[in-house]
Tab-separated table of C-alpha atoms and ligand atoms in Angstrom:
chain	number	residue	atom	x	y	z
Y	1	MET	CA	0.216	0.145	-0.251
Y	2	SER	CA	1.660	3.429	-0.847
Y	3	GLN	CA	1.728	6.097	1.294
Y	4	LEU	CA	-0.902	8.539	2.200
Y	5	LYS	CA	0.035	11.859	0.937
Y	6	LEU	CA	-0.242	14.703	3.878
Y	7	SER	CA	-0.699	18.516	3.820
Y	8	LYS	CA	2.029	20.202	5.238
Y	9	ASP	CA	0.383	23.084	6.285
Y	10	SER	CA	-1.606	24.671	9.070
Y	11	TRP	CA	-3.320	27.694	10.327
Y	12	SER	CA	-1.883	29.258	12.969
Y	13	SER	CA	-4.987	29.704	15.309
Y	14	GLN	CA	-8.757	29.040	15.447
Y	15	THR	CA	-9.689	32.519	14.340
Y	16	VAL	CA	-7.457	32.750	11.278
Y	17	PHE	CA	-9.186	29.721	10.065
Y	18	ILE	CA	-12.759	31.129	10.791
Y	19	MET	CA	-11.235	34.095	9.270
Y	20	ALA	CA	-10.298	32.794	6.263
Y	21	ALA	CA	-13.360	30.704	6.006
Y	22	ILE	CA	-15.880	33.385	6.563
Y	23	GLY	CA	-13.404	35.417	3.797
Y	24	SER	CA	-14.414	32.955	1.131
Y	25	ALA	CA	-17.832	32.500	2.139
Y	26	VAL	CA	-18.607	36.170	2.136
Y	27	GLY	CA	-18.105	36.953	-1.300
Y	28	LEU	CA	-20.233	38.241	-4.905
Y	29	GLY	CA	-22.531	35.145	-3.689
Y	30	ASN	CA	-23.760	37.459	-0.771
Y	31	ILE	CA	-23.763	41.025	-2.121
Y	32	TRP	CA	-23.677	40.431	-6.179
Y	33	LYS	CA	-25.965	36.949	-6.533
Y	34	PHE	CA	-28.149	37.129	-2.964
Y	35	PRO	CA	-30.055	40.106	-4.243
Y	36	TYR	CA	-30.303	39.863	-7.934
Y	37	ILE	CA	-31.619	35.908	-7.453
Y	38	THR	CA	-34.089	36.658	-4.946
Y	39	GLY	CA	-35.281	39.342	-7.239
Y	40	GLU	CA	-35.632	37.420	-9.986
Y	41	ASN	CA	-37.540	34.397	-7.986
Y	42	GLY	CA	-39.671	36.611	-6.371
Y	43	GLY	CA	-38.779	37.515	-2.970
Y	44	GLY	CA	-39.582	36.277	0.601
Y	45	ALA	CA	-40.639	32.656	-0.310
Y	46	PHE	CA	-37.555	32.534	-1.557
Y	47	VAL	CA	-35.691	33.471	1.227
Y	48	LEU	CA	-37.314	31.561	3.384
Y	49	VAL	CA	-36.606	28.202	1.570
Y	50	TYR	CA	-32.700	29.604	1.522
Y	51	LEU	CA	-32.819	30.050	4.986
Y	52	ALA	CA	-34.323	26.691	5.488
Y	53	CYS	CA	-31.563	25.222	3.375
Y	54	VAL	CA	-28.814	27.220	5.180
Y	55	LEU	CA	-30.057	25.367	8.262
Y	56	LEU	CA	-31.450	22.038	7.283
Y	57	ILE	CA	-28.668	21.322	4.362
Y	58	GLY	CA	-25.674	23.591	4.091
Y	59	LEU	CA	-24.589	23.520	7.709
Y	60	PRO	CA	-24.562	19.822	8.064
Y	61	VAL	CA	-22.588	20.095	4.525
Y	62	LEU	CA	-20.357	22.832	5.979
Y	63	ILE	CA	-19.593	20.786	9.164
Y	64	SER	CA	-19.047	17.411	7.110
Y	65	GLU	CA	-16.726	19.105	4.981
Y	66	ILE	CA	-14.491	20.483	7.019
Y	67	ALA	CA	-14.521	17.228	9.041
Y	68	LEU	CA	-13.639	15.166	5.819
Y	69	GLY	CA	-10.550	17.824	5.166
Y	70	ARG	CA	-9.464	17.851	8.714
Y	71	SER	CA	-9.462	13.718	8.899
Y	72	GLY	CA	-8.274	13.442	5.207
Y	73	LYS	CA	-6.062	15.833	5.650
Y	74	ALA	CA	-4.868	16.693	1.823
Y	75	ASN	CA	-6.094	18.464	-1.168
Y	76	PRO	CA	-9.888	17.448	-1.855
Y	77	ILE	CA	-8.713	14.846	-4.638
Y	78	GLN	CA	-5.771	13.006	-2.461
Y	79	GLY	CA	-8.023	13.584	0.694
Y	80	MET	CA	-10.835	11.527	-0.520
Y	81	ALA	CA	-8.656	9.148	-1.475
Y	82	ASN	CA	-7.006	8.823	1.809
Y	83	LEU	CA	-10.425	8.945	3.205
Y	84	ALA	CA	-11.529	5.960	1.339
Y	85	ARG	CA	-8.447	4.187	2.412
Y	86	GLU	CA	-8.883	4.722	6.393
Y	87	ASN	CA	-12.137	3.810	6.139
Y	88	GLY	CA	-12.383	0.764	3.870
Y	89	ALA	CA	-14.514	2.287	1.174
Y	90	SER	CA	-14.117	2.163	-3.019
Y	91	LYS	CA	-11.766	4.454	-4.126
Y	92	LEU	CA	-14.092	5.980	-6.455
Y	93	TRP	CA	-14.673	8.307	-3.651
Y	94	VAL	CA	-12.101	10.396	-5.363
Y	95	LEU	CA	-14.686	11.347	-7.628
Y	96	LEU	CA	-16.041	13.730	-5.284
Y	97	GLY	CA	-12.881	15.102	-5.022
Y	98	PHE	CA	-12.786	15.705	-8.878
Y	99	ASN	CA	-16.245	17.210	-9.285
Y	100	GLY	CA	-15.226	19.717	-6.677
Y	101	VAL	CA	-11.646	20.561	-8.277
Y	102	LEU	CA	-13.786	21.311	-11.776
Y	103	ALA	CA	-16.578	23.154	-10.404
Y	104	GLY	CA	-14.100	25.622	-8.468
Y	105	ALA	CA	-12.212	26.316	-11.584
Y	106	LEU	CA	-15.406	26.928	-13.725
Y	107	ILE	CA	-17.200	28.791	-11.356
Y	108	LEU	CA	-14.202	31.004	-11.008
Y	109	SER	CA	-13.945	31.618	-14.686
Y	110	PHE	CA	-17.346	33.567	-14.439
Y	111	TYR	CA	-16.681	34.879	-10.705
Y	112	THR	CA	-13.462	36.777	-11.925
Y	113	VAL	CA	-15.693	38.219	-14.628
Y	114	ILE	CA	-17.921	39.843	-12.481
Y	115	ALA	CA	-15.668	40.794	-9.531
Y	116	GLY	CA	-14.002	42.803	-12.483
Y	117	TRP	CA	-16.952	44.603	-12.811
Y	118	ALA	CA	-16.727	45.933	-9.294
Y	119	PHE	CA	-13.023	46.758	-9.914
Y	120	ALA	CA	-14.290	48.940	-12.511
Y	121	TYR	CA	-16.844	50.468	-10.471
Y	122	PHE	CA	-14.292	50.978	-7.649
Y	123	PHE	CA	-11.871	53.489	-9.631
Y	124	GLN	CA	-15.020	55.020	-11.786
Y	125	SER	CA	-16.297	55.756	-8.310
Y	126	LEU	CA	-12.700	57.066	-6.966
Y	127	PHE	CA	-12.864	59.416	-10.215
Y	128	GLY	CA	-16.239	60.894	-9.024
Y	129	VAL	CA	-18.037	58.961	-12.095
Y	130	PHE	CA	-20.789	58.377	-10.269
Y	131	ASP	CA	-21.068	62.532	-8.666
Y	132	ARG	CA	-25.007	63.459	-8.804
Y	133	ILE	CA	-25.944	60.506	-10.879
Y	134	THR	CA	-29.411	60.036	-11.482
Y	135	ALA	CA	-30.933	56.361	-11.367
Y	136	THR	CA	-31.181	56.247	-15.625
Y	137	GLU	CA	-27.761	57.582	-15.734
Y	138	VAL	CA	-26.610	54.508	-13.639
Y	139	GLY	CA	-28.642	51.846	-15.812
Y	140	ALA	CA	-27.316	53.129	-18.880
Y	141	HIS	CA	-23.712	53.646	-17.552
Y	142	PHE	CA	-23.850	49.625	-16.670
Y	143	ASP	CA	-25.220	48.698	-19.768
Y	144	HIS	CA	-22.496	50.764	-21.645
Y	145	LEU	CA	-19.982	48.562	-19.696
Y	146	LEU	CA	-21.731	45.132	-20.514
Y	147	ALA	CA	-21.844	46.078	-24.105
Y	148	ASN	CA	-17.721	46.108	-24.914
Y	149	PRO	CA	-16.328	43.141	-24.274
Y	150	TYR	CA	-12.968	44.661	-24.678
Y	151	GLU	CA	-13.518	46.451	-21.310
Y	152	LEU	CA	-14.814	43.075	-19.617
Y	153	ILE	CA	-11.859	41.514	-20.805
Y	154	PHE	CA	-9.521	44.207	-19.442
Y	155	TRP	CA	-11.193	44.017	-16.049
Y	156	HIS	CA	-11.502	39.765	-16.124
Y	157	THR	CA	-7.556	39.872	-16.944
Y	158	PHE	CA	-7.346	42.371	-14.031
Y	159	VAL	CA	-9.292	40.127	-11.246
Y	160	THR	CA	-7.473	37.019	-12.763
Y	161	VAL	CA	-3.667	38.171	-12.495
Y	162	VAL	CA	-4.329	39.515	-8.894
Y	163	THR	CA	-5.674	36.366	-7.819
Y	164	VAL	CA	-3.078	34.225	-9.086
Y	165	LEU	CA	-0.308	36.487	-7.810
Y	166	ILE	CA	-2.102	35.909	-4.499
Y	167	VAL	CA	-2.217	32.417	-4.507
Y	168	SER	CA	1.732	31.906	-5.799
Y	169	ARG	CA	2.626	33.625	-2.472
Y	170	GLY	CA	0.682	31.033	-0.630
Y	171	VAL	CA	-2.821	32.185	1.071
Y	172	LYS	CA	-1.635	33.068	4.734
Y	173	SER	CA	0.917	36.090	5.117
Y	174	GLY	CA	-1.315	38.204	2.706
Y	175	LEU	CA	-4.754	36.906	2.777
Y	176	GLU	CA	-4.938	36.946	6.904
Y	177	LYS	CA	-4.154	40.012	7.292
Y	178	ALA	CA	-6.751	41.660	4.402
Y	179	ILE	CA	-9.551	39.343	5.759
Y	180	ASN	CA	-9.421	41.261	9.474
Y	181	PHE	CA	-9.345	44.550	7.649
Y	182	MET	CA	-12.130	43.599	5.392
Y	183	MET	CA	-14.495	41.862	7.124
Y	184	PRO	CA	-14.896	44.674	9.693
Y	185	GLY	CA	-15.195	47.313	6.947
Y	186	LEU	CA	-17.757	45.629	4.797
Y	187	LEU	CA	-20.075	45.085	8.083
Y	188	PHE	CA	-19.363	49.110	8.636
Y	189	ILE	CA	-20.298	50.300	5.191
Y	190	LEU	CA	-23.297	47.812	4.718
Y	191	LEU	CA	-24.606	49.178	8.481
Y	192	VAL	CA	-23.984	52.917	7.196
Y	193	LEU	CA	-26.059	52.111	3.669
Y	194	LEU	CA	-28.723	50.112	5.842
Y	195	GLY	CA	-29.042	53.577	7.918
Y	196	TYR	CA	-29.342	54.985	4.263
Y	197	SER	CA	-31.649	52.839	3.008
Y	198	THR	CA	-34.385	53.908	5.920
Y	199	THR	CA	-34.101	57.320	4.789
Y	200	THR	CA	-35.088	56.427	0.994
Y	201	GLY	CA	-38.833	55.816	2.072
Y	202	SER	CA	-39.291	52.521	0.976
Y	203	PHE	CA	-37.659	50.378	3.914
Y	204	GLY	CA	-40.763	48.607	4.805
Y	205	GLN	CA	-41.894	47.523	1.210
Y	206	SER	CA	-37.968	46.161	1.067
Y	207	PHE	CA	-38.295	44.598	4.454
Y	208	ASP	CA	-42.116	42.959	2.875
Y	209	PHE	CA	-40.199	41.955	-0.124
Y	210	LEU	CA	-37.398	39.916	1.613
Y	211	PHE	CA	-39.382	38.536	3.987
Y	212	SER	CA	-43.490	38.495	3.853
Y	213	ALA	CA	-43.495	34.893	1.913
Y	214	ASP	CA	-45.898	34.170	-0.765
Y	215	PHE	CA	-45.303	30.654	-2.345
Y	216	SER	CA	-47.584	30.926	-5.178
Y	217	LYS	CA	-44.537	32.307	-6.705
Y	218	LEU	CA	-42.182	29.630	-6.093
Y	219	THR	CA	-41.344	27.160	-8.653
Y	220	TRP	CA	-39.259	24.113	-8.524
Y	221	GLU	CA	-36.693	25.655	-10.284
Y	222	SER	CA	-36.557	28.480	-7.583
Y	223	VAL	CA	-36.215	26.096	-4.728
Y	224	LEU	CA	-33.448	24.341	-6.597
Y	225	VAL	CA	-31.860	27.989	-7.120
Y	226	ALA	CA	-32.305	28.232	-3.501
Y	227	MET	CA	-30.556	25.471	-2.635
Y	228	GLY	CA	-27.912	25.779	-5.187
Y	229	HIS	CA	-27.202	29.532	-3.780
Y	230	ALA	CA	-26.831	27.712	-0.485
Y	231	PHE	CA	-24.105	25.747	-1.171
Y	232	PHE	CA	-22.124	28.646	-3.189
Y	233	THR	CA	-22.432	31.409	-0.862
Y	234	LEU	CA	-21.242	29.128	2.293
Y	235	SER	CA	-18.506	27.790	-0.476
Y	236	ILE	CA	-19.487	24.141	0.048
Y	237	GLY	CA	-19.736	20.839	-2.084
Y	238	LEU	CA	-16.355	21.607	-3.800
Y	239	GLY	CA	-13.440	21.610	-1.786
Y	240	THR	CA	-12.511	24.716	-0.502
Y	241	MET	CA	-13.531	24.239	2.877
Y	242	MET	CA	-12.120	20.749	3.050
Y	243	VAL	CA	-8.608	22.314	2.065
Y	244	TYR	CA	-9.001	25.010	4.716
Y	245	GLY	CA	-10.074	22.245	6.999
Y	246	SER	CA	-7.126	20.169	6.072
Y	247	TYR	CA	-4.699	22.865	7.516
Y	248	LEU	CA	-6.918	22.753	11.197
Y	249	SER	CA	-5.128	21.482	13.874
Y	250	GLN	CA	-7.083	18.765	15.777
Y	251	GLU	CA	-7.889	20.589	19.135
Y	252	TYR	CA	-10.209	23.594	16.976
Y	253	SER	CA	-13.887	22.620	17.359
Y	254	ILE	CA	-15.717	22.503	13.831
Y	255	VAL	CA	-19.080	22.586	15.342
Y	256	LYS	CA	-18.649	26.007	16.487
Y	257	ALA	CA	-16.348	27.407	13.461
Y	258	SER	CA	-19.395	26.564	11.289
Y	259	LEU	CA	-22.092	27.989	13.256
Y	260	TRP	CA	-19.811	31.617	13.146
Y	261	ILE	CA	-19.166	31.184	8.921
Y	262	ALA	CA	-22.763	30.125	8.462
Y	263	PHE	CA	-24.140	33.129	11.043
Y	264	ALA	CA	-21.574	36.002	9.503
Y	265	ASP	CA	-22.641	34.576	5.737
Y	266	THR	CA	-26.517	34.693	5.989
Y	267	ALA	CA	-25.743	37.843	8.441
Y	268	VAL	CA	-23.896	39.975	4.849
Y	269	ALA	CA	-26.359	38.440	2.732
Y	270	LEU	CA	-29.519	39.696	4.567
Y	271	LEU	CA	-28.299	43.173	5.076
Y	272	ALA	CA	-26.766	43.806	1.261
Y	273	GLY	CA	-30.215	42.719	0.161
Y	274	LEU	CA	-32.184	44.826	2.314
Y	275	VAL	CA	-30.561	48.078	1.441
Y	276	ILE	CA	-30.942	47.154	-2.523
Y	277	PHE	CA	-34.388	46.200	-2.172
Y	278	SER	CA	-34.683	49.676	-0.689
Y	279	ILE	CA	-33.090	51.464	-3.351
Y	280	VAL	CA	-34.771	49.639	-5.950
Y	281	PHE	CA	-38.419	50.124	-5.068
Y	282	ALA	CA	-37.704	54.374	-3.967
Y	283	ASN	CA	-36.083	54.541	-7.582
Y	284	GLY	CA	-38.876	52.492	-9.631
Y	285	LEU	CA	-36.440	50.003	-10.755
Y	286	GLU	CA	-37.025	46.304	-11.655
Y	287	ALA	CA	-36.290	44.081	-8.602
Y	288	SER	CA	-36.251	41.345	-11.302
Y	289	SER	CA	-33.631	42.824	-13.274
Y	290	GLY	CA	-30.874	39.801	-13.005
Y	291	PRO	CA	-26.971	40.155	-12.207
Y	292	GLY	CA	-26.583	43.978	-13.233
Y	293	LEU	CA	-29.531	44.754	-9.872
Y	294	LEU	CA	-25.878	45.411	-7.605
Y	295	PHE	CA	-24.772	47.997	-9.947
Y	296	GLN	CA	-27.305	49.901	-10.793
Y	297	THR	CA	-28.655	50.169	-7.457
Y	298	LEU	CA	-25.608	51.344	-5.383
Y	299	PRO	CA	-24.522	54.103	-7.023
Y	300	ILE	CA	-27.639	55.756	-6.848
Y	301	ALA	CA	-27.507	55.698	-3.013
Y	302	PHE	CA	-23.521	56.912	-3.021
Y	303	SER	CA	-25.114	59.809	-5.081
Y	304	GLN	CA	-27.153	60.676	-2.698
Y	305	MET	CA	-25.678	60.400	0.269
Y	306	THR	CA	-23.672	62.766	2.102
Y	307	ALA	CA	-19.683	61.547	1.534
Y	308	GLY	CA	-20.993	59.214	-0.847
Y	309	TRP	CA	-17.905	59.446	-2.921
Y	310	PHE	CA	-16.130	58.128	0.151
Y	311	PHE	CA	-18.718	55.546	1.021
Y	312	GLY	CA	-18.992	54.185	-2.636
Y	313	THR	CA	-15.442	54.192	-2.979
Y	314	LEU	CA	-14.543	52.318	-0.025
Y	315	PHE	CA	-17.699	50.084	-0.669
Y	316	PHE	CA	-16.721	48.784	-3.978
Y	317	ALA	CA	-12.852	48.577	-2.595
Y	318	LEU	CA	-14.375	45.741	-0.235
Y	319	VAL	CA	-16.211	43.953	-2.521
Y	320	VAL	CA	-13.513	43.590	-4.549
Y	321	MET	CA	-11.735	42.458	-1.518
Y	322	ALA	CA	-14.604	40.033	-0.251
Y	323	ALA	CA	-14.267	38.685	-4.456
Y	324	LEU	CA	-10.606	38.015	-3.880
Y	325	SER	CA	-10.597	36.197	-0.726
Y	326	SER	CA	-13.092	34.091	-2.651
Y	327	SER	CA	-11.932	33.493	-5.674
Y	328	ILE	CA	-8.458	32.649	-3.920
Y	329	SER	CA	-10.275	29.978	-2.006
Y	330	LEU	CA	-11.871	28.676	-5.332
Y	331	ILE	CA	-8.141	27.925	-7.461
Y	332	GLU	CA	-6.427	26.681	-3.775
Y	333	PRO	CA	-8.196	23.051	-3.920
Y	334	ILE	CA	-6.840	22.746	-7.325
Y	335	VAL	CA	-3.497	24.124	-6.761
Y	336	SER	CA	-3.012	22.234	-3.486
Y	337	TRP	CA	-3.831	19.126	-5.914
Y	338	PHE	CA	-0.905	19.991	-8.525
Y	339	ASP	CA	1.443	20.854	-5.494
Y	340	GLN	CA	0.225	17.258	-2.977
Y	341	ASN	CA	0.248	15.373	-6.136
Y	342	TRP	CA	1.564	15.891	-9.234
Y	343	GLY	CA	4.865	18.007	-7.426
Y	344	ILE	CA	3.813	21.393	-9.278
Y	345	LYS	CA	5.155	24.196	-7.544
Y	346	ARG	CA	2.402	26.923	-6.423
Y	347	VAL	CA	3.297	29.738	-8.830
Y	348	LYS	CA	3.440	27.370	-11.739
Y	349	ALA	CA	0.231	25.929	-10.919
Y	350	ALA	CA	-1.484	29.149	-10.338
Y	351	CYS	CA	-0.230	30.478	-13.693
Y	352	ILE	CA	-1.121	27.274	-15.522
Y	353	LEU	CA	-4.696	27.279	-14.071
Y	354	GLY	CA	-4.715	30.957	-14.450
Y	355	PHE	CA	-4.401	31.097	-17.995
Y	356	ILE	CA	-7.107	28.064	-18.856
Y	357	ILE	CA	-9.473	29.769	-16.439
Y	358	TRP	CA	-9.216	33.192	-18.016
Y	359	PHE	CA	-9.841	31.568	-21.044
Y	360	VAL	CA	-13.122	30.210	-20.299
Y	361	GLY	CA	-14.046	33.238	-18.727
Y	362	PHE	CA	-14.579	34.765	-22.490
Y	363	GLY	CA	-17.816	32.648	-22.875
Y	364	THR	CA	-19.050	34.598	-19.492
Y	365	VAL	CA	-17.569	38.136	-20.972
Y	366	LEU	CA	-19.340	37.399	-24.265
Y	367	SER	CA	-22.511	36.262	-22.808
Y	368	PHE	CA	-23.253	39.786	-21.966
Y	369	ASN	CA	-22.882	41.486	-25.398
Y	370	GLU	CA	-21.880	39.461	-28.467
Y	371	TRP	CA	-23.205	35.652	-27.574
Y	372	GLN	CA	-26.170	37.112	-25.870
Y	373	ASP	CA	-28.902	35.628	-27.935
Y	374	ILE	CA	-26.749	32.126	-28.633
Y	375	HIS	CA	-28.371	29.689	-25.645
Y	376	PHE	CA	-26.651	26.571	-24.272
Y	377	ILE	CA	-29.246	25.111	-21.607
Y	378	GLY	CA	-32.329	25.308	-22.794
Y	379	GLU	CA	-32.639	29.301	-23.111
Y	380	ARG	CA	-29.892	30.082	-21.129
Y	381	THR	CA	-26.115	32.160	-21.878
Y	382	PHE	CA	-23.261	30.787	-21.655
Y	383	PHE	CA	-23.056	32.197	-18.257
Y	384	GLU	CA	-26.300	31.239	-17.174
Y	385	SER	CA	-25.642	27.481	-18.444
Y	386	LEU	CA	-22.329	28.030	-16.431
Y	387	ASP	CA	-24.135	29.143	-13.460
Y	388	LEU	CA	-26.784	26.256	-13.548
Y	389	ILE	CA	-24.625	23.542	-14.027
Y	390	THR	CA	-21.831	24.275	-11.424
Y	391	THR	CA	-23.690	25.841	-8.600
Y	392	ASN	CA	-27.420	23.932	-8.661
Y	393	ILE	CA	-25.865	20.939	-10.052
Y	394	MET	CA	-22.068	20.235	-9.103
Y	395	LEU	CA	-22.276	21.946	-5.802
Y	396	PRO	CA	-25.580	20.165	-4.300
Y	397	LEU	CA	-24.042	16.803	-5.473
Y	398	GLY	CA	-20.584	17.023	-4.382
Y	399	GLY	CA	-22.481	18.454	-0.922
Y	400	PHE	CA	-24.369	15.101	-1.002
Y	401	LEU	CA	-22.014	12.674	-1.436
Y	402	MET	CA	-20.304	14.155	1.456
Y	403	THR	CA	-23.186	13.910	4.009
Y	404	ILE	CA	-22.965	10.495	2.712
Y	405	PHE	CA	-19.429	9.722	3.322
Y	406	VAL	CA	-19.739	11.302	6.872
Y	407	ALA	CA	-22.811	9.515	7.694
Y	408	TRP	CA	-22.679	6.086	5.935
Y	409	VAL	CA	-19.182	5.332	5.340
Y	410	MET	CA	-16.582	7.118	7.693
Y	411	ARG	CA	-15.746	4.952	10.710
Y	412	SER	CA	-18.068	6.416	14.039
Y	413	LYS	CA	-14.991	6.654	15.567
Y	414	GLU	CA	-13.471	8.853	13.527
Y	415	ARG	CA	-16.260	10.934	13.312
Y	416	GLU	CA	-16.822	11.587	16.686
Y	417	LYS	CA	-13.154	12.673	16.961
Y	418	GLN	CA	-13.503	14.963	14.278
Y	419	ILE	CA	-17.023	16.292	15.237
Y	420	GLU	CA	-17.581	16.686	18.767
Y	421	LEU	CA	-20.897	16.765	20.289
Y	422	SER	CA	-22.680	15.594	23.299
Y	423	THR	CA	-24.274	12.035	22.360
Y	424	ASN	CA	-27.928	13.543	22.359
Y	425	LYS	CA	-26.939	16.435	19.565
Y	426	MET	CA	-24.691	13.671	18.060
Y	427	LYS	CA	-27.736	11.930	17.645
Y	428	LEU	CA	-29.586	14.562	16.133
Y	429	PHE	CA	-26.749	15.602	13.795
Y	430	LEU	CA	-26.273	12.216	12.240
Y	431	PHE	CA	-30.492	12.024	11.769
Y	432	VAL	CA	-29.920	15.257	10.014
Y	433	LEU	CA	-27.332	13.720	7.640
Y	434	LYS	CA	-28.362	10.444	6.998
Y	435	TRP	CA	-32.413	11.408	6.609
Y	436	ILE	CA	-32.485	15.244	6.201
Y	437	SER	CA	-30.012	16.630	4.000
Y	438	PRO	CA	-29.301	14.275	0.945
Y	439	VAL	CA	-32.960	13.455	0.874
Y	440	ALA	CA	-34.027	16.851	0.220
Y	441	VAL	CA	-30.926	17.559	-2.178
Y	442	MET	CA	-32.454	14.762	-3.892
Y	443	VAL	CA	-36.094	15.390	-4.155
Y	444	VAL	CA	-35.107	18.807	-5.398
Y	445	PHE	CA	-32.796	17.216	-7.885
Y	446	ALA	CA	-35.792	14.820	-8.866
Y	447	SER	CA	-38.614	17.511	-8.896
Y	448	ASN	CA	-36.077	19.224	-11.181
Y	449	LEU	CA	-35.232	16.595	-13.417
Y	450	VAL	CA	-38.961	16.386	-14.824
Y	451	ALA	CA	-37.528	19.506	-16.869
Y	452	GLY	CA	-35.448	17.220	-19.248
Y	453	GLU	CA	-32.664	19.892	-19.871
Y	454	ILE	CA	-31.133	19.643	-16.410
Y	455	ALA	CA	-31.127	15.521	-16.777
Y	456	ILE	CA	-29.440	16.337	-19.686
Y	457	ALA	CA	-26.914	18.938	-17.688
Y	458	MET	CA	-26.395	16.350	-15.273
Y	459	LEU	CA	-25.591	13.609	-17.781
Y	460	GLY	CA	-22.681	16.083	-19.291
Y	461	VAL	CA	-21.642	16.640	-15.616
Y	462	ALA	CA	-21.426	13.114	-15.212
Y	463	PHE	CA	-19.352	12.348	-18.455
Y	464	LEU	CA	-17.270	14.984	-17.856
Y	465	MET	CA	-16.269	13.277	-14.512
Y	466	TYR	CA	-15.892	10.049	-15.608
Y	467	ALA	CA	-13.289	11.225	-18.816
Y	468	PHE	CA	-11.539	13.086	-15.928
Y	469	TYR	CA	-11.414	10.158	-13.886
Y	470	ALA	CA	-10.368	7.595	-16.625
Y	471	TRP	CA	-7.701	10.199	-17.716
Y	472	ASN	CA	-6.427	9.932	-14.106
Y	473	VAL	CA	-7.247	6.211	-13.291
Y	474	SER	CA	-3.661	5.078	-14.547
Y	475	ARG	CA	-2.242	7.266	-12.206
Y	476	LYS	CA	-1.105	6.055	-8.849
Y	477	ILE	CA	-3.186	8.249	-6.385
N	501	LIG	N1	-19.004	31.538	-1.322
N	501	LIG	C1	-18.560	32.547	-2.052
N	501	LIG	C2	-19.783	33.663	-2.452
N	501	LIG	O1	-20.261	33.765	-2.003
N	501	LIG	O2	-19.368	34.673	-3.151
N	501	LIG	C3	-18.231	31.956	-3.673
N	501	LIG	C4	-17.869	30.695	-3.506
N	501	LIG	C5	-16.199	30.776	-2.749
N	501	LIG	C6	-18.170	29.486	-3.607
N	501	LIG	C7	-15.466	29.457	-2.901
N	501	LIG	C8	-17.726	28.096	-3.609
N	501	LIG	C9	-16.105	28.031	-2.987
N	501	LIG	F1	-15.523	27.295	-2.737
């Protein structure tokens, strides 16, 4: 039997781990994506389903994923190979790692494009472009940005290069400091914006939109989107938390850390939603206006606020930082796989991967202009199709398999060593892990399978995973 390959890195403290994990979880998903998908899916009922998914699926998967990481002590692929061997399970469990690594790369390819918009807005805000701008002008400004592929590619390149630079230097030094400053800063500006939103006259309407549930607006597809988003926003199902968990030493509590991560992540999303919808309603904008929602609303707020230039510039700087602390966590599982299994050094791995991901990102750039009318899955553009396959299929599938492994495959002694809970709490946790989380994922999948296109997408993903595995099978893991 060959030796287990183990990660040599570790976090310097539990707080650092929690900060890094929160840094990964809090990102564009909270500030950009949550408000716009909530707007597209009718508001309150969608939010309620999303919160239920965070609690009943997200939190158990988060705990399981970190536990798998700490027990497997390596990147997701090697970690699953180690876990399978130590728990006497099939080597095919490495497929779970492959699914995650591929999903991470695909998500990053569109994540850097959107983070590029935030970068553009940071500089524009800095140079006063949004001073005294009207709602109509903000809309036109955003449309102009999207219509110009060269400008989008410029910002997309910028973000990819910064991500590669940070990852090549190693996660610890630069990132820890950035996160320590960023998280309180982001929260502070969101609170300032919350104060502003109470003056718009539409705060109550925004609150109602987010929290009063009208289930007649909910479709099974919205439930799939809500579930997928719970995975996306918590950074679970693809192995990010597994890698981060593999650097965590044994004495720290995974359950406590997970509760903090889920709480911080949900709080930022709800605050961002409250602020954005107040501005939407106060200015007669459409809640369902899609991916541009954040960029079409906040500049209006900043243009009307005292010291709006300062807050606007700082806000977009923080969004960019939040996005970067997430984008590096998307690439980290693959970089550590390249490093630990293939002996490819961090710098080289980050450059090769960065280039491939940058190239795939062109598809997303073009989805907003030249390829706007080209449909890939159903009526979806390239970007929307990629989002569907990764967020709504690959992540829940990965999370589903993680719960199965922890609940049914992992030896109970090891599970209890990783997830320290009193007997009764452990019973409850195992019940949720065995019967609630995986069943909920399957029910949502099955209800969407009726829409044949998702079945096709799932088959496509299964084929990709198989091809990836076949290509690798000759190599000893
Ligand atoms: N959680 C991040 C966000 O909400 O923006 C996105 C993300 C990061 C998803 C890392 C998945 C991941 F592994």
